[in-house]
Amino acid sequence: MTTPQLSVVVPCFNEAAVIERFHSAVGGVLGRSGLDYEICYVDDGSTDRTRDIIRGLGAADRRVRYTVLSRNFGKEAAMLAGLRMSRGQAVILMDADLQHPPELIPRMLELHGQGYDQVVPRRTREGEGAARTVLSRCYYALVRRLMNVEVLDGAGDFRLLSRQAVDAVLALPEANRFSKGIFSWIGFTTITFTYQNVQRLAGNSKWGSRHLLNYGIDGLLSFNNRPLRLAIYAGVWCFLAALGYAVWVAFDVALHGAVAPGYATLLMAVVGLGGIQLITLGIIGEYVGRIYHEVKRRPPFVVRETDEHPAPSPSSPLRGSLAPARGRRATTRQFATFVAIGFVNTAVYLAVYAGLHPWIPYLAAHVLGYAVSVVGSFLLNSCLTVRTRPTWHAFLRYPLSSGFNLVASGALLYVAVSRFEMDKNVAALVAGVLVTPVSFLLARWAINSGRRPSDAGGMVSSGPARTRQDDPTPG
Ligand code: UDP
Ligand code: MG
C-alpha cells in the first residue's frame, strides 16, 4: 500500500471482548467515507485473545496492519508504536473500547479538510462517578495553573493529527511521554468540539485510582519545573518566618530575660521543617528519577511481531499456515521494491560506466560506477525495501554484500566480454540481472544485521525513550 489518506491508530490491551465490534464499526464508517485508509492495531502485550484477533483481521484485510509489543508497555508506548507505524496523511488515535465514537470520524475529517492540523473531540463527563468528576475538575484546574501547556478537561488522546503534527510528535525524543501535554506542546491549528461521553462497550477500564494519581503526577512533572520553584518559595518563606521568630525571641529575651523550656515550639519547628524538607527531597527525587530513566536511553517499547514480520507462537492457530504466507508476501514486496530500486541504481551505474569506460579501463569504470550506486542503493533499500532507518552500522556492512556482488558481477562481466566478446554495455546489464536475487538477500541481511529481530521492518523505536508500564491515559 502506498501512502494512505488516513491511518487509524488503535492501542489495545486485553480488548478481545470488543475489538471485532470496534473493527466493524470503524470499517463501516471508513468504508462509507470512500477514503484510502489503513487501521494500525497495536497489541500492548495482551494476555487474552486480542493478538490472535488482530492477526486474523490483518490476514483478512490488507488495510489492517498490526504491531504486537513484547509485553505490556502502557498506553503511551502503544500509541507511540502506532504513530510510528502509521503512514497516512492524517492519523486518528482511537481507543478500542468504542468510547471514542467512530461516527465522529467524518466530522473530524471535515474539520481537517478545513485546514486544522489537530481536531480534538472533547467528551462531556456524563455518566461518570461524582467523585471522579470532582477530582478530574480539580486536577485540570491545578494543571491549568501549574503547567506550561494547556490541557483541556475532557480532551483525551482521541484526536485527528495531520501528518505534519504526527511528525512533530514523533520528533520528540523524551522517554516520559505525557501525550496530552505533547499534543498541546507541538501547537499547530487546533479545533475542539464536544461529544457525549460513552461508556466502555465491554471489558474493563485498565486504570484504577492509584494509576490515575500516578498519571496526574506524571503530567504535572512532565511539562514544568514549577514544583521545584514551589520548593524554593516554601524554603524562602520558612527561612523568613524563622528569621522573624528569631528576632522576636531576641527581643523577648532582651525585655524579659531567658525563659527556659520552649521545647514545644522547637519540636513544632523541627517537625514542620523536616516535613518540608522531605517533600522537597521527594520532588527533587521525582525529577532525578526522570533524568535517570532518560539517560538510560531505553526504547519505549519492544516489538514482538508485525504484520510484515510475523512471529508465530506455538499456541497460535495461524502457525504454519497463514503466518508464513504473510512472511512470503512481505518478502515478495521487498524483492519487487528491491528490483525497482535496482533499475534506478543500474541506470546510475550504467551512466557512470558508459561515461567512463572510453577513457579508463572498463573494469575500473565498472568499480567506480558501482561505488556511486552503492550509497544510493543503501539509502533507498533501507527506507523503501526493508523500511528501517539507515544506520551507520548497517552502512558499514552494506559494502560487504556489495563487495561480493561486485566480484560476482565483475567476474560475469569479464567472462562475457573476454570469452564471448559481448558488447560491454550489454554485458554489464546481463551481469547485473543475474546477480540480483543474491544481491537482494545480501542487501537485506546487511541492512538488518546488528538489529534485534524486532527492529526489522523499521517498527522498533531506537529512540532514547522509556515508558512507564503503568502510564494510564484517561480521556
Ligand atoms: N490500553 C493500552 N495499554 C494499556 C492500557 C490501555 O493499549 O496498558 C488501551 C486500551 O486497550 C484502550 C485504551 O488504551 O484501547 C484506553 O484504555 P481504557 O479504556 O482502559 O482507559 P479509560 O477509557 O478507562 O481511560
Ligand atoms: Mg476506555
XYZ file of C-alpha atoms and ligand atoms in Angstrom:
501
model
C 0.000 0.000 0.000
C 1.313 3.435 -0.836
C 0.638 6.404 1.409
C -2.975 6.083 2.521
C -5.079 9.179 3.112
C -5.927 8.159 6.649
C -4.433 5.935 9.346
C -6.449 4.945 12.390
C -4.178 4.009 15.291
C -5.677 1.776 17.960
C -3.778 0.751 21.116
C -5.234 -2.463 22.514
C -4.673 -4.143 25.825
C -6.913 -7.116 26.595
C -9.685 -5.941 24.295
C -10.740 -9.344 22.908
C -14.305 -8.739 24.070
C -14.747 -5.661 21.966
C -12.127 -5.457 19.228
C -14.155 -7.140 16.482
C -17.155 -4.894 17.088
C -14.795 -1.938 17.071
C -13.326 -3.092 13.785
C -16.642 -3.474 12.016
C -17.905 -0.132 13.373
C -14.792 1.749 12.241
C -14.564 -0.224 8.985
C -18.191 0.699 8.211
C -17.621 4.412 8.764
C -14.342 4.446 6.830
C -15.823 2.375 4.009
C -18.600 4.927 3.568
C -16.069 7.772 3.561
C -14.523 6.415 0.353
C -11.043 7.162 1.686
C -7.968 5.098 1.141
C -7.244 4.122 4.737
C -5.325 1.754 6.995
C -6.083 0.639 10.528
C -2.996 0.177 12.685
C -3.625 -2.015 15.716
C -1.023 -2.187 18.452
C -1.340 -5.081 20.832
C 0.183 -3.883 24.067
C 1.114 -7.286 25.466
C -2.439 -8.551 25.906
C -2.954 -11.773 27.791
C -6.299 -12.578 26.188
C -7.029 -13.356 22.507
C -6.545 -9.772 21.298
C -3.362 -10.653 19.427
C -4.913 -13.572 17.557
C -7.907 -11.472 16.625
C -5.888 -8.625 15.159
C -3.702 -11.143 13.317
C -6.867 -12.581 11.831
C -8.121 -9.120 10.871
C -4.770 -8.412 9.243
C -4.914 -11.649 7.273
C -8.404 -10.909 6.018
C -7.892 -7.292 5.034
C -4.711 -5.772 3.636
C -5.740 -2.392 5.036
C -5.267 -3.772 8.537
C -1.750 -3.570 9.879
C -0.597 -4.558 13.308
C 2.272 -4.495 15.732
C 2.492 -6.740 18.745
C 4.611 -5.488 21.637
C 6.653 -7.959 23.622
C 4.842 -7.100 26.881
C 2.524 -4.514 28.338
C 4.374 -1.220 27.995
C 1.426 1.075 28.730
C -0.900 3.047 26.518
C 1.610 5.838 25.897
C 4.086 3.371 24.392
C 1.360 1.617 22.411
C 0.208 4.928 20.939
C 3.781 5.804 20.054
C 4.213 2.432 18.324
C 1.004 3.067 16.385
C 2.041 6.554 15.342
C 5.390 5.208 14.187
C 3.792 2.525 12.044
C 1.152 4.873 10.599
C 1.680 6.099 7.057
C -1.459 8.137 6.446
C -1.554 11.801 5.542
C -3.793 12.181 8.582
C -3.883 9.965 11.661
C -6.737 9.364 14.090
C -5.958 7.952 17.524
C -8.804 5.900 18.990
C -9.400 3.595 21.941
C -10.529 0.095 21.114
C -13.464 0.052 23.541
C -15.746 2.227 21.373
C -15.674 5.013 23.950
C -14.434 7.111 21.057
C -17.433 7.014 18.715
C -16.436 6.128 15.134
C -19.415 8.197 13.912
C -17.378 11.298 14.762
C -14.742 10.443 12.160
C -16.495 12.171 9.206
C -16.848 15.380 11.264
C -13.170 15.182 12.220
C -12.168 14.685 8.591
C -14.353 17.572 7.534
C -12.674 19.899 10.050
C -9.266 18.613 8.986
C -10.281 19.422 5.413
C -10.902 22.986 6.554
C -7.231 23.242 7.433
C -6.968 22.133 11.071
C -3.919 20.085 11.977
C -5.434 18.797 15.194
C -9.119 18.006 15.554
C -9.955 17.105 19.144
C -13.333 15.788 20.223
C -13.866 16.581 23.930
C -16.107 14.331 25.920
C -18.605 15.531 28.472
C -18.433 13.887 31.888
C -21.927 12.409 31.730
C -22.322 9.005 33.325
C -19.054 9.332 35.211
C -18.914 8.855 39.011
C -19.294 12.100 41.024
C -16.017 11.570 42.873
C -14.054 11.040 39.645
C -15.675 14.107 38.055
C -14.800 16.344 41.034
C -11.254 15.000 41.180
C -10.802 15.462 37.430
C -12.087 19.026 37.537
C -9.769 19.893 40.461
C -6.878 18.255 38.637
C -7.445 20.211 35.441
C -7.844 23.451 37.433
C -4.471 22.728 39.074
C -2.885 21.747 35.787
C -4.056 24.955 34.138
C -2.296 26.964 36.841
C 0.872 24.901 37.008
C 1.609 23.547 33.559
C 3.288 25.412 30.770
C 0.988 23.820 28.206
C -2.773 23.916 28.000
C -4.515 20.644 28.776
C -8.278 20.738 28.313
C -10.711 18.889 30.540
C -12.328 16.107 28.501
C -9.786 16.264 25.681
C -8.005 12.927 25.693
C -5.967 11.045 23.164
C -8.904 10.757 20.784
C -7.921 13.162 18.058
C -7.012 13.614 14.426
C -3.476 14.745 13.684
C -2.159 15.904 10.340
C 0.983 14.195 9.096
C 2.946 17.312 9.993
C 1.645 17.143 13.572
C 2.411 13.402 13.786
C 5.948 14.022 12.581
C 6.338 16.728 15.217
C 5.140 14.314 17.930
C 7.491 11.604 16.699
C 10.411 14.000 16.628
C 10.260 14.425 20.406
C 12.768 12.031 21.918
C 11.581 12.125 25.519
C 11.057 8.952 27.480
C 8.415 10.006 29.974
C 5.698 10.624 27.463
C 2.643 12.527 28.551
C 0.798 12.672 25.272
C -1.838 15.173 26.291
C 0.923 17.625 27.106
C 2.898 16.703 23.979
C -0.116 17.241 21.701
C -0.616 20.649 23.233
C 3.096 21.480 23.175
C 3.551 20.850 19.446
C 0.940 23.500 18.681
C -0.498 23.747 15.131
C -4.017 24.904 14.367
C -6.333 23.027 16.675
C -10.101 22.832 16.944
C -12.194 21.052 19.555
C -15.824 20.031 19.698
C -17.741 18.210 22.393
C -19.435 14.853 22.248
C -21.471 12.929 24.741
C -19.489 10.631 26.987
C -19.932 6.970 26.104
C -19.418 4.033 28.423
C -16.989 1.267 27.500
C -18.795 -1.325 25.357
C -17.286 -4.378 27.042
C -14.284 -5.333 29.140
C -12.838 -3.229 31.917
C -11.002 0.040 32.170
C -7.337 -0.579 32.880
C -6.930 2.347 35.239
C -7.636 2.325 38.957
C -7.305 5.340 41.236
C -3.636 4.642 42.004
C -2.831 4.701 38.283
C -4.772 7.886 37.844
C -2.882 9.522 40.693
C 0.463 8.460 39.188
C -0.660 9.689 35.814
C -1.641 13.027 37.330
C 1.776 13.403 38.957
C 3.481 12.385 35.708
C 1.563 15.026 33.835
C 2.368 17.739 36.334
C 6.062 16.946 36.389
C 6.468 16.340 32.657
C 5.773 19.812 31.473
C 7.185 22.209 34.012
C 9.636 22.729 36.832
C 7.235 24.725 38.954
C 7.113 22.164 41.773
C 10.842 22.841 42.189
C 10.067 26.562 42.271
C 7.399 25.934 44.902
C 10.008 24.134 46.982
C 12.264 27.188 46.722
C 9.408 29.517 47.690
C 8.464 27.289 50.638
C 12.108 27.323 51.760
C 12.288 31.113 51.471
C 9.062 31.591 53.442
C 10.215 29.196 56.150
C 13.536 30.994 56.366
C 11.811 34.401 56.637
C 9.391 33.075 59.265
C 12.305 31.591 61.237
C 14.181 34.893 60.949
C 11.134 36.844 62.204
C 10.698 34.387 65.014
C 14.398 34.671 65.953
C 14.125 38.479 66.083
C 11.022 38.194 68.216
C 12.750 35.736 70.595
C 15.803 38.010 70.802
C 13.598 40.989 71.780
C 11.665 38.848 74.202
C 14.889 37.687 75.878
C 16.185 41.283 75.961
C 12.966 42.550 77.545
C 12.002 39.682 79.854
C 15.139 37.585 80.223
C 15.575 33.984 79.045
C 12.671 31.641 79.747
C 13.928 28.076 79.886
C 11.942 25.289 78.107
C 10.181 26.284 74.802
C 10.554 22.686 73.664
C 7.032 22.619 72.122
C 7.943 25.446 69.748
C 11.233 23.750 68.981
C 9.549 20.437 68.318
C 6.987 22.028 66.005
C 9.700 23.859 64.111
C 11.778 20.702 63.692
C 8.838 18.559 62.606
C 7.452 21.259 60.279
C 10.795 21.941 58.647
C 11.558 18.219 58.443
C 8.276 17.712 56.574
C 9.015 20.489 54.131
C 12.496 19.097 53.531
C 11.149 15.625 52.864
C 8.548 16.926 50.420
C 11.233 18.955 48.655
C 13.520 15.937 48.503
C 10.648 13.898 47.084
C 10.047 16.451 44.343
C 13.740 16.585 43.501
C 13.800 12.780 43.586
C 10.983 12.628 41.019
C 12.918 14.843 38.648
C 16.180 12.963 39.252
C 14.326 9.693 38.616
C 13.115 11.034 35.313
C 16.609 12.129 34.349
C 17.879 8.670 35.313
C 15.393 6.977 33.025
C 16.087 9.420 30.221
C 19.834 8.815 30.335
C 19.371 5.060 30.157
C 18.055 5.682 26.659
C 15.935 2.572 26.595
C 13.473 2.225 23.751
C 9.894 2.927 24.814
C 8.751 -0.495 23.650
C 9.959 -3.697 22.101
C 8.182 -5.201 19.116
C 7.440 -8.896 19.140
C 5.944 -9.123 15.678
C 4.281 -7.079 12.982
C 2.078 -7.882 10.032
C 5.184 -7.795 7.848
C 7.329 -9.785 10.245
C 5.032 -12.324 11.834
C 6.405 -14.402 14.669
C 4.025 -17.307 15.104
C 3.794 -18.666 18.601
C 3.183 -22.343 19.279
C -0.266 -21.535 20.628
C -1.287 -19.551 17.597
C -3.845 -21.174 15.331
C -2.174 -19.299 12.490
C 1.085 -21.116 12.987
C 2.354 -22.967 9.980
C -0.308 -21.705 7.624
C -1.160 -18.063 7.481
C 1.884 -16.543 9.115
C 4.441 -17.913 6.617
C 2.152 -16.747 3.839
C 2.289 -13.226 5.239
C 6.079 -13.575 5.519
C 6.303 -14.636 1.889
C 4.114 -11.724 0.874
C 6.437 -9.353 2.704
C 9.471 -10.892 1.019
C 7.806 -10.603 -2.392
C 7.045 -6.942 -1.769
C 10.602 -6.364 -0.620
C 12.017 -8.105 -3.646
C 9.798 -6.122 -6.026
C 10.887 -2.880 -4.373
C 14.481 -4.022 -4.474
C 14.241 -4.751 -8.188
C 12.655 -1.348 -8.860
C 15.439 0.342 -6.917
C 17.875 -1.896 -8.761
C 16.686 -0.409 -12.064
C 17.326 3.086 -10.778
C 20.732 2.121 -9.490
C 21.585 0.185 -12.610
C 20.771 3.297 -14.626
C 23.062 5.314 -12.376
C 25.741 2.661 -12.641
C 25.446 2.437 -16.420
C 25.581 6.177 -16.814
C 28.843 6.326 -14.880
C 30.222 3.179 -16.523
C 29.323 4.201 -20.071
C 30.624 7.694 -19.437
C 33.989 6.464 -18.149
C 34.954 3.263 -19.961
C 36.072 5.035 -23.185
C 38.755 6.805 -21.105
C 39.685 4.348 -18.382
C 39.858 0.540 -18.299
C 36.315 -0.813 -18.385
C 36.746 -2.780 -15.135
C 37.825 0.403 -13.368
C 34.769 2.142 -14.819
C 32.697 -0.725 -13.505
C 34.120 -0.278 -9.969
C 33.563 3.475 -9.988
C 30.010 3.194 -11.279
C 29.384 0.561 -8.710
C 30.685 2.684 -5.836
C 28.412 5.595 -6.773
C 25.355 3.386 -6.920
C 26.146 1.639 -3.602
C 25.394 4.675 -1.470
C 22.108 5.390 -3.228
C 21.235 1.729 -3.156
C 21.844 1.506 0.591
C 19.695 4.512 1.417
C 16.818 3.553 -0.852
C 16.784 -0.079 0.213
C 16.890 0.806 3.903
C 13.999 3.230 3.624
C 11.843 1.585 0.973
C 12.679 -2.115 0.881
C 13.369 -3.034 4.486
C 11.589 0.064 5.807
C 14.002 0.757 8.542
C 16.118 3.671 9.466
C 19.561 3.543 7.818
C 22.246 3.206 10.446
C 25.990 3.594 10.249
C 26.337 0.042 11.492
C 24.313 -1.255 8.545
C 26.097 1.089 6.153
C 29.460 -0.312 7.209
C 28.230 -3.824 6.489
C 26.461 -2.999 3.294
C 29.712 -2.892 1.272
C 30.407 -6.489 2.378
C 27.391 -7.665 0.435
C 28.115 -5.147 -2.272
C 31.719 -6.360 -2.424
C 30.560 -9.894 -3.065
C 28.128 -8.549 -5.595
C 30.901 -6.546 -7.248
C 33.170 -9.557 -7.574
C 30.397 -11.791 -8.897
C 29.115 -9.296 -11.430
C 32.701 -8.314 -12.330
C 33.584 -11.931 -12.988
C 30.485 -12.396 -15.122
C 31.264 -9.211 -16.987
C 34.829 -10.315 -17.600
C 33.795 -13.725 -18.879
C 31.097 -12.196 -21.078
C 33.421 -9.590 -22.591
C 36.660 -11.563 -22.918
C 35.295 -15.020 -23.710
C 32.070 -14.290 -25.536
C 33.069 -10.877 -26.878
C 29.797 -9.421 -25.804
C 29.150 -5.677 -26.047
C 30.477 -4.094 -22.851
C 27.246 -2.253 -22.019
C 25.068 -5.303 -22.660
C 27.475 -7.490 -20.695
C 27.253 -5.200 -17.685
C 23.460 -5.280 -17.862
C 23.336 -9.089 -18.071
C 25.770 -9.438 -15.178
C 23.633 -7.053 -13.102
C 20.430 -9.004 -13.769
C 22.000 -12.364 -12.946
C 23.304 -11.307 -9.554
C 20.079 -9.541 -8.488
C 18.475 -12.291 -6.313
C 21.708 -12.912 -4.420
C 22.220 -9.208 -4.200
C 18.733 -8.812 -2.662
C 19.376 -11.386 0.066
C 22.764 -9.946 0.896
C 21.500 -6.370 0.960
C 18.626 -7.291 3.260
C 20.983 -9.179 5.511
C 23.345 -6.184 5.698
C 20.573 -3.702 6.433
C 19.015 -5.902 9.121
C 22.239 -7.137 10.641
C 23.112 -5.799 14.039
C 19.469 -5.086 14.832
C 17.273 -7.007 17.206
C 14.792 -9.144 15.232
C 12.052 -6.819 16.405
C 13.826 -3.862 14.825
C 13.470 -5.291 11.376
C 10.946 -3.556 9.244
C 11.510 -0.253 10.928
C 8.902 -0.918 13.538
C 11.052 -0.644 16.569
C 11.915 2.527 18.247
C 15.537 3.165 18.576
C 14.904 6.411 20.302
C 16.043 7.057 23.793
C 12.609 6.802 25.239
C 11.286 4.767 28.120
C 7.707 4.414 29.099
C 6.264 3.591 32.462
C 4.490 0.336 32.471
C 1.624 1.899 34.283
C 1.047 5.114 32.492
C -2.683 5.483 32.351
C -4.121 7.923 29.910
C -7.684 8.614 30.815
C -9.708 10.752 28.497
N -4.514 0.433 26.637
C -3.278 0.027 26.191
N -2.317 -0.325 27.105
C -2.554 -0.282 28.448
C -3.816 0.166 28.882
C -4.769 0.520 27.963
O -3.035 -0.047 24.991
O -1.642 -0.618 29.215
C -5.538 0.805 25.655
C -6.867 0.105 25.854
O -6.890 -1.164 25.218
C -7.840 1.087 25.226
C -7.198 2.425 25.549
O -5.831 2.171 25.827
O -7.913 0.902 23.827
C -7.858 3.113 26.723
O -7.853 2.237 27.845
P -9.077 2.189 28.870
O -10.361 2.103 28.131
O -8.787 1.086 29.836
O -8.928 3.591 29.598
P -10.097 4.559 30.085
O -11.033 4.717 28.915
O -10.734 3.875 31.227
O -9.390 5.816 30.456
Mg -11.922 3.321 27.795
